[in-house]
mmCIF file of C-alpha atoms and ligand atoms in Angstrom:
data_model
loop_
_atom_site.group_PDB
_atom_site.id
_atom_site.type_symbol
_atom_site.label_atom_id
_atom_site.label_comp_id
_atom_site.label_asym_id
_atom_site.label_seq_id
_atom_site.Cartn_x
_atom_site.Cartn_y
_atom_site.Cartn_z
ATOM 1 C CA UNK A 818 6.725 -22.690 -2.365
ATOM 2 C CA UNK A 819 4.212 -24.094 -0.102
ATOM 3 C CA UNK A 820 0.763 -22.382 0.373
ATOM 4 C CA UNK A 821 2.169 -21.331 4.164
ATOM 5 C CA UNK A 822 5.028 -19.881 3.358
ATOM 6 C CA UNK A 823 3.422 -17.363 1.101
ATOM 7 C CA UNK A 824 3.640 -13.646 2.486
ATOM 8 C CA UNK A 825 0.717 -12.446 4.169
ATOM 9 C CA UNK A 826 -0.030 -8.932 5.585
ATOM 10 C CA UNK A 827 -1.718 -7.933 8.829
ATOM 11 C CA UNK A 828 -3.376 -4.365 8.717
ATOM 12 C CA UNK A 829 -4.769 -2.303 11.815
ATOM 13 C CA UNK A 830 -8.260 -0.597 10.925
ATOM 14 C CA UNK A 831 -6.472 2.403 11.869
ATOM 15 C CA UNK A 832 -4.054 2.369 9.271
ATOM 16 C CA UNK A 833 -7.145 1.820 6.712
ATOM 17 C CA UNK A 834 -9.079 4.941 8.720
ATOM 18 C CA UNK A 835 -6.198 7.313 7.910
ATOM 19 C CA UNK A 836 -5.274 6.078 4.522
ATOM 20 C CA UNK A 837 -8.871 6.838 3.567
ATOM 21 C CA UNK A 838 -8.644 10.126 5.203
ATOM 22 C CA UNK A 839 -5.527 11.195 2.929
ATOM 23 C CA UNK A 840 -6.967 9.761 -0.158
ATOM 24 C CA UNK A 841 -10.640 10.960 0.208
ATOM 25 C CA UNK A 842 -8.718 14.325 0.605
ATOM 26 C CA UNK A 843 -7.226 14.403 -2.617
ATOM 27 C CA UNK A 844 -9.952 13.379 -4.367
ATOM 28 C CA UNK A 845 -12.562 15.802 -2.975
ATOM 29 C CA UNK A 846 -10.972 18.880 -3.889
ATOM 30 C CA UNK A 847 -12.609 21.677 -6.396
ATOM 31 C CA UNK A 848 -9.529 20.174 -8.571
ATOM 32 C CA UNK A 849 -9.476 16.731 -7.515
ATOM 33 C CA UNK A 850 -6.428 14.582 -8.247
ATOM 34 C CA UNK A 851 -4.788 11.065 -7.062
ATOM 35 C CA UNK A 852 -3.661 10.561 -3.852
ATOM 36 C CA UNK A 853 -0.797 8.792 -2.446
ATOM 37 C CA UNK A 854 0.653 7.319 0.835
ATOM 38 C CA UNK A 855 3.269 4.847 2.056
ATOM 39 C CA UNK A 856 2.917 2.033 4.614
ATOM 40 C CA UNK A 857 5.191 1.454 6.412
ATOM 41 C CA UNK A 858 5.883 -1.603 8.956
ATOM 42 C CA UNK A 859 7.943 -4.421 10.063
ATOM 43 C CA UNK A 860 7.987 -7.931 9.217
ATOM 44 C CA UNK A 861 8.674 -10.991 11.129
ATOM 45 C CA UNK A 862 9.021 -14.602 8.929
ATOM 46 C CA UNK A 863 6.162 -14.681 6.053
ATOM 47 C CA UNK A 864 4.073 -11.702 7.962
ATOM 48 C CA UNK A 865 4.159 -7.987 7.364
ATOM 49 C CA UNK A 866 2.702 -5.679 9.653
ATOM 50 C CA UNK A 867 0.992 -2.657 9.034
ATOM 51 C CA UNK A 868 2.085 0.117 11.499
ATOM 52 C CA UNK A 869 2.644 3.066 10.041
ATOM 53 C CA UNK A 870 0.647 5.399 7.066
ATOM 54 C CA UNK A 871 2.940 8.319 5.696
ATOM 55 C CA UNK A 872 1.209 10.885 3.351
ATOM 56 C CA UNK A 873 4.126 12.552 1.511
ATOM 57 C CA UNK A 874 4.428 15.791 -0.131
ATOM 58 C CA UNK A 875 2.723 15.869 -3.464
ATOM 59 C CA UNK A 876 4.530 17.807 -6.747
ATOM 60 C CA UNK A 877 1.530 20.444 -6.892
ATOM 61 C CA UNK A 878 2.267 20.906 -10.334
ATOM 62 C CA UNK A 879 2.052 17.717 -11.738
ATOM 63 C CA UNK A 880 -1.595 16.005 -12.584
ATOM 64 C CA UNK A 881 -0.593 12.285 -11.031
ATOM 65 C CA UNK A 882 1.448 11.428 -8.701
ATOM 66 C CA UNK A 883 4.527 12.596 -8.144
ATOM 67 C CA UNK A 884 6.611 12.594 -4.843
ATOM 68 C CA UNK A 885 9.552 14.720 -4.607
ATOM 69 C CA UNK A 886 12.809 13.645 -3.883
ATOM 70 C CA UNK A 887 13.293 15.552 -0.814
ATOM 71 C CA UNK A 888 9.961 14.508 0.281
ATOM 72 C CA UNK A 889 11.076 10.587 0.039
ATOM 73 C CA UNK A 890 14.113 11.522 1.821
ATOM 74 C CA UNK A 891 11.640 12.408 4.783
ATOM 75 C CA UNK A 892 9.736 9.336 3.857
ATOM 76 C CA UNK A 893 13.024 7.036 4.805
ATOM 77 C CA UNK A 894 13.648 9.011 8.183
ATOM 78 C CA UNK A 895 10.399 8.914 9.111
ATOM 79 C CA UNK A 896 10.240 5.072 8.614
ATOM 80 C CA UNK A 897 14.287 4.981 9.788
ATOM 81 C CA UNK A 898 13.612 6.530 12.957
ATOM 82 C CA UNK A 899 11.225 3.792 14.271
ATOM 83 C CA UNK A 900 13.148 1.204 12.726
ATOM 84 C CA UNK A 901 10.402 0.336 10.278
ATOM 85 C CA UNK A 902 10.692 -0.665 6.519
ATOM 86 C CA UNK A 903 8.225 0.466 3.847
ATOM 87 C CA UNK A 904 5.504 -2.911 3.592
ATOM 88 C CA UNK A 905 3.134 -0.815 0.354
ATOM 89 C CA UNK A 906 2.359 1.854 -1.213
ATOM 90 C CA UNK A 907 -1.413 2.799 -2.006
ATOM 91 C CA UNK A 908 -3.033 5.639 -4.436
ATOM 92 C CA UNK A 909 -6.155 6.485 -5.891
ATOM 93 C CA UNK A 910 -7.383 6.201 -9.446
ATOM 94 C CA UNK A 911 -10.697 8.646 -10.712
ATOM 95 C CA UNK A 912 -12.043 5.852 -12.222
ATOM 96 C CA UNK A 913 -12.633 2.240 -11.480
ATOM 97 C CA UNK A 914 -9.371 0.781 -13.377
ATOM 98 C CA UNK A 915 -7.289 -0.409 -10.846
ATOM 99 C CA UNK A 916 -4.733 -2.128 -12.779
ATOM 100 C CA UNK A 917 -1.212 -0.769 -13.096
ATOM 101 C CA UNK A 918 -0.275 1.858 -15.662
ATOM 102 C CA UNK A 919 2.766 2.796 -17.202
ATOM 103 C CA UNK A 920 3.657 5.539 -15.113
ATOM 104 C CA UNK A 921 2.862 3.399 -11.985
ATOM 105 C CA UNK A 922 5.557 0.889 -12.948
ATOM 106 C CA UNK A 923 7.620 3.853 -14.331
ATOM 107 C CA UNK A 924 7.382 6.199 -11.023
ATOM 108 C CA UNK A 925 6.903 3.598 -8.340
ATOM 109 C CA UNK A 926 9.452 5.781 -6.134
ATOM 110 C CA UNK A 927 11.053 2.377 -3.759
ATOM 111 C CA UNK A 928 11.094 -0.700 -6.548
ATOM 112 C CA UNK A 929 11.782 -3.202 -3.746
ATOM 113 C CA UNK A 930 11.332 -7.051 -4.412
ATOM 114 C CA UNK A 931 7.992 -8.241 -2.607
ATOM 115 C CA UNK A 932 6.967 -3.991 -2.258
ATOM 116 C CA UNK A 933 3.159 -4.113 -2.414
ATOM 117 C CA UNK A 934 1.015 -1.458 -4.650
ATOM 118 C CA UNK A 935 -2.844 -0.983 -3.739
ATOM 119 C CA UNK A 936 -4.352 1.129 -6.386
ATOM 120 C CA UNK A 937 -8.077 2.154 -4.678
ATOM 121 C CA UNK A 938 -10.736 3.311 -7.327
ATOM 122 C CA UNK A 939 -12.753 6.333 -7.646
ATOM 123 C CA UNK A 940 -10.558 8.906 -6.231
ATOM 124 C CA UNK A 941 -11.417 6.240 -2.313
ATOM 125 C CA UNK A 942 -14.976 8.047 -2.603
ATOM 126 C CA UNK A 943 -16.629 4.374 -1.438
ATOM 127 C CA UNK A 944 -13.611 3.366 0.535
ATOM 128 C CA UNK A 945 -11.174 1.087 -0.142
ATOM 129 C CA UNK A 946 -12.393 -2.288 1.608
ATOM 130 C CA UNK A 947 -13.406 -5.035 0.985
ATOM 131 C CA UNK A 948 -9.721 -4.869 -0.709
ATOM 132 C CA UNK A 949 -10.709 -6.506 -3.497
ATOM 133 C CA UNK A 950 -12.210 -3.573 -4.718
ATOM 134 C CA UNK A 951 -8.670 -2.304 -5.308
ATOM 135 C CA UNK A 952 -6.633 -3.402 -7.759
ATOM 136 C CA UNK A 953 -3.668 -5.362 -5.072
ATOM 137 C CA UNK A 954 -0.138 -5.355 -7.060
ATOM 138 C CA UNK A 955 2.810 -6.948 -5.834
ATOM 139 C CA UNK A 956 7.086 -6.009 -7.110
ATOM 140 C CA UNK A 957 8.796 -9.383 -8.119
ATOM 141 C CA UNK A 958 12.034 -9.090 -10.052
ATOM 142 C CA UNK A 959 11.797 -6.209 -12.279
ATOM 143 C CA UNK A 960 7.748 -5.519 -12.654
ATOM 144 C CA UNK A 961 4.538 -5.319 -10.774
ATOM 145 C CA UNK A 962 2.018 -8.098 -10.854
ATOM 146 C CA UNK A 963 -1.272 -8.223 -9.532
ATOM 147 C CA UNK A 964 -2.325 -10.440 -6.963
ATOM 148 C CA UNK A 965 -5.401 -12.654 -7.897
ATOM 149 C CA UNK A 966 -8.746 -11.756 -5.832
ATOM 150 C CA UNK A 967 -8.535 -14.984 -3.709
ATOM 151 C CA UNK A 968 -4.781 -14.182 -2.443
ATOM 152 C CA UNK A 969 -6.322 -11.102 -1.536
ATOM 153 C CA UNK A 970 -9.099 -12.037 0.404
ATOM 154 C CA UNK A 971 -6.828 -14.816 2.021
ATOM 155 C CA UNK A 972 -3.725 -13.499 2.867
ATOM 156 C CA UNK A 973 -4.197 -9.835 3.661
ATOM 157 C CA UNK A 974 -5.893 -9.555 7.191
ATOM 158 C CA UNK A 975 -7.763 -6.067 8.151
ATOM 159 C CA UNK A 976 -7.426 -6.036 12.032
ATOM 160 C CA UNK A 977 -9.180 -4.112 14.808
ATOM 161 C CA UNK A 978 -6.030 -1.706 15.822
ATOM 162 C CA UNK A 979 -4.301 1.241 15.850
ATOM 163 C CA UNK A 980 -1.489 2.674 13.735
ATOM 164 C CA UNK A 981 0.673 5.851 13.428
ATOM 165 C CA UNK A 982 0.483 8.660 11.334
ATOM 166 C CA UNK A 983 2.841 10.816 9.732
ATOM 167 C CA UNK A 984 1.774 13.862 7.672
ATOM 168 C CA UNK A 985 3.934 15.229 5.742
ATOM 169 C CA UNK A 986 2.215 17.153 3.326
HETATM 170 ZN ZN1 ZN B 351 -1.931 4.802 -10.924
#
């Protein structure tokens, strides 16, 4: 594979503003706890596009994450309806281990080859960017790997621009 065929990802600032938004959320609550969101998007040759953040409902009784079936089933529609596909997922850690656990592998809800993981540290108190503060995980074949700092910074593009939001918590 040459160097310019690898996939690279194009995100609007927006979709980083309301990302934040959802996670800071989470995380600043008397109880705080992990949060979670799906982007979707749409992809054209080696380039996904960030257009769309989802925050899904959350199990309430669960302490990570843990997304409902029914919830997921909104999660398709709402990316089925504008013809979009889910590009990553992205959730919080309390601490500053971004790497992948068990149950991250284990619970991933859509295990789709080339899916993209961001896990953002300390519940997304100091934001998530640069994103190599985050721990950036990619889905090949059967397991999650994480991307090296300098793929990162190279092929993963924050943009000036706008994105939707769908709220479905
Ligand atoms: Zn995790």
């Amino acid at each position: 594979m040459s160097l310019k065929n690898l996939p690279q990802f194009v995100i609007p600032s927006q979709a980083v503003d309301y990302t934040e938004a959802v996670l800071r959320d989470y995380g600043s609550r008397r109880f705080p706890r992990e949060g979670f969101v799906y982007w979707g998007g749409s992809r054209n040759g080696d380039t996904s596009t960030i257009q769309l953040v989802i925050a899904p409902h959350l199990d309430p009784g669960f302490a990570g994450v843990r997304i409902s079936a029914m919830s997921n089933a909104s999660v398709v529609e709402a990316l089925s309806i504008r013809s979009m596909i889910e590009v990553a997922q992205v959730h919080t850690h309390p601490n500053g281990w971004v790497d992948h656990s068990c149950g991250d592998d284990r619970l991933a809800p859509f295990r789709i080859s080339g899916l993209i993981s961001i896990v953002v540290p300390h519940f997304c108190k100091r934001g998530m960017l640069p994103l190599q503060v985050c721990g950036v995980h990619r889905f090949t074949q059967d397991s999650f790997e994480r991307l090296s700092n300098y793929y990162v910074r190279r092929y993963f593009r924050i943009r000036e621009g706008s994105a939707f939001f769908c709220d479905l918590r």
